[in-house]
PDB file of C-alpha atoms in Angstrom:
ATOM      1  CA  GLY A  21     118.258 238.259 101.804  1.00 68.00           C
ATOM      2  CA  GLN A  22     118.719 234.607 102.491  1.00 77.00           C
ATOM      3  CA  SER A  23     121.604 232.491 101.270  1.00 88.00           C
ATOM      4  CA  LEU A  24     122.766 228.949 101.858  1.00 93.00           C
ATOM      5  CA  GLU A  25     126.011 227.291 100.856  1.00 95.00           C
ATOM      6  CA  GLN A  26     126.663 223.579 100.577  1.00 96.00           C
ATOM      7  CA  PRO A  27     129.146 221.587  98.507  1.00 96.00           C
ATOM      8  CA  SER A  28     127.949 220.703  95.041  1.00 94.00           C
ATOM      9  CA  GLU A  29     129.243 217.123  95.008  1.00 96.00           C
ATOM     10  CA  VAL A  30     130.554 214.545  97.455  1.00 97.00           C
ATOM     11  CA  THR A  31     131.781 211.018  96.785  1.00 97.00           C
ATOM     12  CA  ALA A  32     132.049 208.377  99.507  1.00 97.00           C
ATOM     13  CA  VAL A  33     132.572 204.644  99.805  1.00 97.00           C
ATOM     14  CA  GLU A  34     129.844 202.205 100.722  1.00 97.00           C
ATOM     15  CA  GLY A  35     129.879 201.546 104.477  1.00 97.00           C
ATOM     16  CA  ALA A  36     131.713 204.769 105.262  1.00 97.00           C
ATOM     17  CA  ILE A  37     130.547 207.977 106.958  1.00 97.00           C
ATOM     18  CA  VAL A  38     130.000 211.237 105.121  1.00 97.00           C
ATOM     19  CA  GLN A  39     129.263 214.741 106.385  1.00 98.00           C
ATOM     20  CA  ILE A  40     127.510 217.358 104.261  1.00 98.00           C
ATOM     21  CA  ASN A  41     127.932 220.902 105.532  1.00 98.00           C
ATOM     22  CA  CYS A  42     125.589 223.855 105.172  1.00 98.00           C
ATOM     23  CA  THR A  43     126.181 227.467 106.088  1.00 97.00           C
ATOM     24  CA  TYR A  44     123.393 230.003 105.924  1.00 96.00           C
ATOM     25  CA  GLN A  45     122.600 233.665 106.243  1.00 95.00           C
ATOM     26  CA  THR A  46     119.120 234.759 107.198  1.00 92.00           C
ATOM     27  CA  SER A  47     117.102 236.906 109.531  1.00 89.00           C
ATOM     28  CA  GLY A  48     114.123 235.653 111.497  1.00 90.00           C
ATOM     29  CA  PHE A  49     115.613 232.170 111.695  1.00 92.00           C
ATOM     30  CA  TYR A  50     113.339 229.333 112.777  1.00 90.00           C
ATOM     31  CA  GLY A  51     115.342 226.239 111.940  1.00 92.00           C
ATOM     32  CA  LEU A  52     117.328 224.151 109.464  1.00 95.00           C
ATOM     33  CA  SER A  53     115.933 221.166 107.601  1.00 94.00           C
ATOM     34  CA  TRP A  54     117.452 218.492 105.388  1.00 96.00           C
ATOM     35  CA  TYR A  55     115.827 216.779 102.419  1.00 96.00           C
ATOM     36  CA  GLN A  56     116.837 213.896 100.173  1.00 97.00           C
ATOM     37  CA  GLN A  57     115.977 213.812  96.490  1.00 95.00           C
ATOM     38  CA  HIS A  58     116.646 210.945  94.100  1.00 95.00           C
ATOM     39  CA  ASP A  59     116.949 211.769  90.408  1.00 90.00           C
ATOM     40  CA  GLY A  60     113.556 212.605  88.937  1.00 87.00           C
ATOM     41  CA  GLY A  61     111.815 212.249  92.269  1.00 90.00           C
ATOM     42  CA  ALA A  62     110.344 214.470  94.924  1.00 92.00           C
ATOM     43  CA  PRO A  63     112.329 215.700  97.931  1.00 93.00           C
ATOM     44  CA  THR A  64     111.642 213.798 101.127  1.00 94.00           C
ATOM     45  CA  PHE A  65     112.089 215.214 104.598  1.00 92.00           C
ATOM     46  CA  LEU A  66     114.992 213.860 106.654  1.00 94.00           C
ATOM     47  CA  SER A  67     115.398 216.064 109.713  1.00 93.00           C
ATOM     48  CA  TYR A  68     114.833 219.441 111.316  1.00 92.00           C
ATOM     49  CA  ASN A  69     116.911 221.333 113.893  1.00 94.00           C
ATOM     50  CA  ALA A  70     115.581 224.378 115.686  1.00 92.00           C
ATOM     51  CA  LEU A  71     118.004 224.272 118.599  1.00 94.00           C
ATOM     52  CA  ASP A  72     121.749 223.777 118.825  1.00 97.00           C
ATOM     53  CA  GLY A  73     122.963 220.238 118.962  1.00 97.00           C
ATOM     54  CA  LEU A  74     122.722 216.866 117.303  1.00 96.00           C
ATOM     55  CA  GLU A  75     119.521 215.099 116.265  1.00 93.00           C
ATOM     56  CA  GLU A  76     119.813 211.412 115.444  1.00 93.00           C
ATOM     57  CA  THR A  77     117.412 209.415 113.312  1.00 88.00           C
ATOM     58  CA  GLY A  78     118.736 205.977 112.508  1.00 92.00           C
ATOM     59  CA  ARG A  79     121.742 206.188 110.196  1.00 95.00           C
ATOM     60  CA  PHE A  80     121.206 209.909 109.672  1.00 96.00           C
ATOM     61  CA  SER A  81     122.094 212.679 112.121  1.00 97.00           C
ATOM     62  CA  SER A  82     121.810 216.437 111.776  1.00 97.00           C
ATOM     63  CA  PHE A  83     123.640 219.129 113.689  1.00 98.00           C
ATOM     64  CA  LEU A  84     122.988 222.826 114.156  1.00 98.00           C
ATOM     65  CA  SER A  85     125.020 225.685 115.585  1.00 98.00           C
ATOM     66  CA  ARG A  86     122.896 228.838 115.544  1.00 96.00           C
ATOM     67  CA  SER A  87     125.767 231.041 116.675  1.00 96.00           C
ATOM     68  CA  ASP A  88     127.868 229.884 113.716  1.00 96.00           C
ATOM     69  CA  SER A  89     124.944 229.789 111.246  1.00 96.00           C
ATOM     70  CA  TYR A  90     126.111 226.299 110.391  1.00 96.00           C
ATOM     71  CA  GLY A  91     124.717 222.839 110.214  1.00 98.00           C
ATOM     72  CA  TYR A  92     125.578 219.447 108.808  1.00 98.00           C
ATOM     73  CA  LEU A  93     124.013 216.173 107.844  1.00 98.00           C
ATOM     74  CA  LEU A  94     125.884 213.034 108.839  1.00 98.00           C
ATOM     75  CA  LEU A  95     125.195 209.794 107.026  1.00 97.00           C
ATOM     76  CA  GLN A  96     126.616 206.621 108.548  1.00 97.00           C
ATOM     77  CA  GLU A  97     126.995 203.106 107.177  1.00 97.00           C
ATOM     78  CA  LEU A  98     126.511 204.415 103.672  1.00 97.00           C
ATOM     79  CA  GLN A  99     124.479 202.302 101.298  1.00 97.00           C
ATOM     80  CA  MET A 100     124.279 202.498  97.517  1.00 97.00           C
ATOM     81  CA  LYS A 101     120.677 203.677  97.809  1.00 97.00           C
ATOM     82  CA  ASP A 102     121.913 206.788  99.638  1.00 97.00           C
ATOM     83  CA  SER A 103     123.188 208.122  96.306  1.00 97.00           C
ATOM     84  CA  ALA A 104     120.986 211.182  95.851  1.00 97.00           C
ATOM     85  CA  SER A 105     120.975 214.947  96.201  1.00 96.00           C
ATOM     86  CA  TYR A 106     120.721 216.399  99.681  1.00 97.00           C
ATOM     87  CA  PHE A 107     119.335 219.865 100.296  1.00 96.00           C
ATOM     88  CA  CYS A 108     119.553 221.988 103.379  1.00 95.00           C
ATOM     89  CA  ALA A 109     116.681 224.426 103.848  1.00 93.00           C
ATOM     90  CA  VAL A 110     116.285 227.305 106.247  1.00 92.00           C
ATOM     91  CA  SER A 111     112.918 228.272 107.692  1.00 89.00           C
ATOM     92  CA  TRP A 112     112.564 231.944 108.508  1.00 87.00           C
ATOM     93  CA  ARG A 113     110.058 234.644 109.259  1.00 86.00           C
ATOM     94  CA  SER A 114     109.552 237.239 106.552  1.00 81.00           C
ATOM     95  CA  SER A 115     109.000 240.937 107.230  1.00 81.00           C
ATOM     96  CA  GLY A 116     105.306 240.349 106.621  1.00 79.00           C
ATOM     97  CA  GLY A 117     105.182 237.748 109.378  1.00 79.00           C
ATOM     98  CA  TYR A 118     104.939 234.794 107.021  1.00 78.00           C
ATOM     99  CA  GLN A 119     106.964 231.623 107.382  1.00 78.00           C
ATOM    100  CA  LYS A 120     109.120 230.944 104.364  1.00 82.00           C
ATOM    101  CA  VAL A 121     111.487 228.124 103.479  1.00 85.00           C
ATOM    102  CA  THR A 122     114.568 228.746 101.332  1.00 87.00           C
ATOM    103  CA  PHE A 123     116.503 225.799  99.903  1.00 90.00           C
ATOM    104  CA  GLY A 124     120.184 225.453  99.160  1.00 91.00           C
ATOM    105  CA  THR A 125     121.366 224.329  95.729  1.00 91.00           C
ATOM    106  CA  GLY A 126     121.928 220.780  96.880  1.00 94.00           C
ATOM    107  CA  THR A 127     124.818 218.354  97.323  1.00 96.00           C
ATOM    108  CA  LYS A 128     124.964 215.401  94.974  1.00 96.00           C
ATOM    109  CA  LEU A 129     126.213 212.383  96.906  1.00 97.00           C
ATOM    110  CA  GLN A 130     127.655 209.491  94.994  1.00 97.00           C
ATOM    111  CA  VAL A 131     128.240 206.294  96.930  1.00 97.00           C
ATOM    112  CA  ILE A 132     130.767 203.975  95.315  1.00 97.00           C
ATOM    113  CA  PRO A 133     131.440 200.296  96.047  1.00 95.00           C
TER     114      PRO A 133
ATOM    115  CA  ASP B  30      96.368 207.416 102.555  1.00 65.00           C
ATOM    116  CA  GLY B  31      97.115 211.092 103.086  1.00 72.00           C
ATOM    117  CA  GLY B  32      99.363 212.846 100.681  1.00 92.00           C
ATOM    118  CA  ILE B  33      99.899 215.542  98.110  1.00 95.00           C
ATOM    119  CA  THR B  34      99.115 214.931  94.461  1.00 95.00           C
ATOM    120  CA  GLN B  35     100.321 216.819  91.434  1.00 96.00           C
ATOM    121  CA  SER B  36      99.034 216.396  87.940  1.00 93.00           C
ATOM    122  CA  PRO B  37      99.918 215.907  85.222  1.00 93.00           C
ATOM    123  CA  LYS B  38     103.342 214.306  85.616  1.00 93.00           C
ATOM    124  CA  TYR B  39     104.476 215.506  82.193  1.00 95.00           C
ATOM    125  CA  LEU B  40     103.130 218.523  80.336  1.00 94.00           C
ATOM    126  CA  PHE B  41     103.978 219.986  76.982  1.00 93.00           C
ATOM    127  CA  ARG B  42     103.057 223.538  76.107  1.00 90.00           C
ATOM    128  CA  LYS B  43     103.340 225.582  72.980  1.00 90.00           C
ATOM    129  CA  GLU B  44     104.934 228.970  73.238  1.00 87.00           C
ATOM    130  CA  GLY B  45     102.399 231.682  74.007  1.00 87.00           C
ATOM    131  CA  GLN B  46      99.985 229.389  75.811  1.00 91.00           C
ATOM    132  CA  ASN B  47      98.969 229.477  79.438  1.00 94.00           C
ATOM    133  CA  VAL B  48      98.939 226.184  81.318  1.00 95.00           C
ATOM    134  CA  THR B  49      97.714 225.223  84.776  1.00 96.00           C
ATOM    135  CA  LEU B  50      99.390 222.696  87.053  1.00 97.00           C
ATOM    136  CA  SER B  51      97.254 220.995  89.661  1.00 97.00           C
ATOM    137  CA  CYS B  52      98.192 220.424  93.307  1.00 98.00           C
ATOM    138  CA  GLU B  53      95.834 218.760  95.798  1.00 97.00           C
ATOM    139  CA  GLN B  54      96.508 217.680  99.374  1.00 97.00           C
ATOM    140  CA  ASN B  55      94.393 215.738 101.870  1.00 95.00           C
ATOM    141  CA  LEU B  56      96.741 216.233 104.814  1.00 93.00           C
ATOM    142  CA  ASN B  57      94.687 219.116 106.240  1.00 93.00           C
ATOM    143  CA  HIS B  58      97.760 221.316 105.956  1.00 91.00           C
ATOM    144  CA  ASP B  59      97.340 225.068 106.128  1.00 90.00           C
ATOM    145  CA  ALA B  60     100.394 226.113 104.131  1.00 90.00           C
ATOM    146  CA  MET B  61     101.141 225.242 100.519  1.00 93.00           C
ATOM    147  CA  TYR B  62     104.063 226.151  98.275  1.00 93.00           C
ATOM    148  CA  TRP B  63     105.162 226.029  94.649  1.00 96.00           C
ATOM    149  CA  TYR B  64     108.822 225.563  93.761  1.00 95.00           C
ATOM    150  CA  ARG B  65     110.660 225.472  90.481  1.00 96.00           C
ATOM    151  CA  GLN B  66     113.699 223.251  90.002  1.00 94.00           C
ATOM    152  CA  ASP B  67     116.063 223.532  87.044  1.00 92.00           C
ATOM    153  CA  PRO B  68     118.651 220.844  86.220  1.00 84.00           C
ATOM    154  CA  GLY B  69     121.362 220.701  88.863  1.00 76.00           C
ATOM    155  CA  GLN B  70     119.741 223.521  90.795  1.00 79.00           C
ATOM    156  CA  GLY B  71     118.039 223.935  94.119  1.00 84.00           C
ATOM    157  CA  LEU B  72     114.393 224.710  94.653  1.00 90.00           C
ATOM    158  CA  ARG B  73     113.286 228.274  94.064  1.00 92.00           C
ATOM    159  CA  LEU B  74     110.062 229.529  95.624  1.00 91.00           C
ATOM    160  CA  ILE B  75     107.418 230.791  93.198  1.00 95.00           C
ATOM    161  CA  TYR B  76     104.373 231.387  95.425  1.00 95.00           C
ATOM    162  CA  TYR B  77     103.194 230.321  98.840  1.00 92.00           C
ATOM    163  CA  SER B  78      99.961 230.389 100.783  1.00 92.00           C
ATOM    164  CA  GLN B  79      99.535 230.192 104.531  1.00 88.00           C
ATOM    165  CA  ILE B  80      95.734 230.170 104.571  1.00 90.00           C
ATOM    166  CA  VAL B  81      92.784 229.986 102.209  1.00 93.00           C
ATOM    167  CA  ASN B  82      92.232 233.066 100.038  1.00 95.00           C
ATOM    168  CA  ASP B  83      95.664 234.420 100.822  1.00 93.00           C
ATOM    169  CA  PHE B  84      98.946 233.926  98.987  1.00 94.00           C
ATOM    170  CA  GLN B  85     102.284 235.653  98.693  1.00 92.00           C
ATOM    171  CA  LYS B  86     104.876 235.998  95.968  1.00 93.00           C
ATOM    172  CA  GLY B  87     108.063 234.064  96.358  1.00 90.00           C
ATOM    173  CA  ASP B  88     111.429 234.804  94.829  1.00 89.00           C
ATOM    174  CA  ILE B  89     110.523 234.159  91.180  1.00 94.00           C
ATOM    175  CA  ALA B  90     106.809 234.943  90.857  1.00 96.00           C
ATOM    176  CA  GLU B  91     106.966 236.828  87.548  1.00 96.00           C
ATOM    177  CA  GLY B  92     105.044 235.032  84.838  1.00 96.00           C
ATOM    178  CA  TYR B  93     103.133 232.833  87.276  1.00 97.00           C
ATOM    179  CA  SER B  94      99.795 233.087  89.061  1.00 97.00           C
ATOM    180  CA  VAL B  95      98.047 231.050  91.749  1.00 98.00           C
ATOM    181  CA  SER B  96      94.766 230.782  93.606  1.00 97.00           C
ATOM    182  CA  ARG B  97      93.816 229.295  96.965  1.00 97.00           C
ATOM    183  CA  GLU B  98      90.041 229.006  97.000  1.00 97.00           C
ATOM    184  CA  LYS B  99      90.064 225.765  98.972  1.00 96.00           C
ATOM    185  CA  LYS B 100      92.389 224.507 101.668  1.00 96.00           C
ATOM    186  CA  GLU B 101      93.094 221.350  99.690  1.00 97.00           C
ATOM    187  CA  SER B 102      93.973 222.956  96.374  1.00 98.00           C
ATOM    188  CA  PHE B 103      96.699 225.324  95.179  1.00 98.00           C
ATOM    189  CA  PRO B 104      96.866 225.399  91.361  1.00 98.00           C
ATOM    190  CA  LEU B 105      99.694 227.161  89.555  1.00 98.00           C
ATOM    191  CA  THR B 106      99.242 228.837  86.180  1.00 97.00           C
ATOM    192  CA  VAL B 107     102.290 229.331  84.019  1.00 96.00           C
ATOM    193  CA  THR B 108     101.469 232.250  81.762  1.00 94.00           C
ATOM    194  CA  SER B 109     102.877 233.258  78.420  1.00 89.00           C
ATOM    195  CA  ALA B 110     104.750 236.014  80.248  1.00 88.00           C
ATOM    196  CA  GLN B 111     107.097 233.426  81.760  1.00 89.00           C
ATOM    197  CA  LYS B 112     110.065 233.586  79.400  1.00 87.00           C
ATOM    198  CA  ASN B 113     111.691 230.290  80.271  1.00 90.00           C
ATOM    199  CA  PRO B 114     109.026 227.958  81.670  1.00 93.00           C
ATOM    200  CA  THR B 115     110.657 224.608  80.903  1.00 94.00           C
ATOM    201  CA  ALA B 116     111.435 223.148  84.345  1.00 95.00           C
ATOM    202  CA  PHE B 117     110.409 220.675  87.029  1.00 95.00           C
ATOM    203  CA  TYR B 118     107.657 222.101  89.240  1.00 97.00           C
ATOM    204  CA  LEU B 119     107.153 220.874  92.790  1.00 96.00           C
ATOM    205  CA  CYS B 120     104.238 221.552  95.091  1.00 97.00           C
ATOM    206  CA  ALA B 121     104.628 221.167  98.850  1.00 94.00           C
ATOM    207  CA  SER B 122     102.585 221.590 101.992  1.00 92.00           C
ATOM    208  CA  THR B 123     103.296 222.046 105.688  1.00 88.00           C
ATOM    209  CA  LEU B 124     101.008 221.868 108.674  1.00 82.00           C
ATOM    210  CA  GLY B 125     101.395 225.539 109.475  1.00 70.00           C
ATOM    211  CA  GLN B 126     103.505 228.202 111.091  1.00 59.00           C
ATOM    212  CA  LYS B 127     106.901 226.961 112.249  1.00 59.00           C
ATOM    213  CA  ASN B 128     106.085 223.402 111.227  1.00 57.00           C
ATOM    214  CA  THR B 129     108.774 222.800 108.707  1.00 69.00           C
ATOM    215  CA  GLU B 130     108.354 219.190 107.666  1.00 83.00           C
ATOM    216  CA  ALA B 131     107.308 219.752 104.091  1.00 87.00           C
ATOM    217  CA  PHE B 132     105.548 217.065 102.115  1.00 91.00           C
ATOM    218  CA  PHE B 133     106.138 217.214  98.375  1.00 94.00           C
ATOM    219  CA  GLY B 134     104.144 216.026  95.430  1.00 95.00           C
ATOM    220  CA  GLN B 135     105.842 213.962  92.721  1.00 94.00           C
ATOM    221  CA  GLY B 136     106.290 216.987  90.512  1.00 95.00           C
ATOM    222  CA  THR B 137     105.251 218.107  87.042  1.00 96.00           C
ATOM    223  CA  ARG B 138     107.824 218.302  84.302  1.00 95.00           C
ATOM    224  CA  LEU B 139     106.821 221.109  81.954  1.00 95.00           C
ATOM    225  CA  THR B 140     108.364 221.389  78.514  1.00 94.00           C
ATOM    226  CA  VAL B 141     107.729 224.203  76.079  1.00 90.00           C
ATOM    227  CA  VAL B 142     107.777 223.054  72.475  1.00 86.00           C
TER     228      VAL B 142
END
């Protein structure tokens, strides 16, 4: 089956940099995505990596190593509004040929002054 | 504006009753998904549909049913067979195969009273 591991909680200081790691196990791997969810809200898409390397989008960057089944989300210049839960999600091909997306349990980021 | 709409936002159900959650999208996306989120947990896949008139069970389909008669609509019925239905339900859509940017609705919070 599929499994993803990410830390349950992370605390960081405003203005600092934080890295949230994600390791996964899956077959039929397509790519790794990251989502942000504020309390009571809907997840919003942040980034997607299908190939090895770093993808940068403003203050957020995401990294993937397919050989290590590992990725991370890097948040720079942290702001208070970045306090939220962050989910990694793996896209994979099921035995029936369907694309499926499996989410990790999320990392709750608390940004402190 | 294009988007994905869930209704209602809050829903109360008596034990033993079936209830249907609505999900509509005008993004012209082929694939739609239903997830369940429990407090402090990740998103668990209930059902998904890649095309009209076709849908597949996810990881926790027992006690739920869906239909996909139109591309825009993917309603979820929570039946009385679902033993612990109180949760936050999220509907999502993606453009299609291998396109993993998922757009989420604002969710329906179902409470059994």
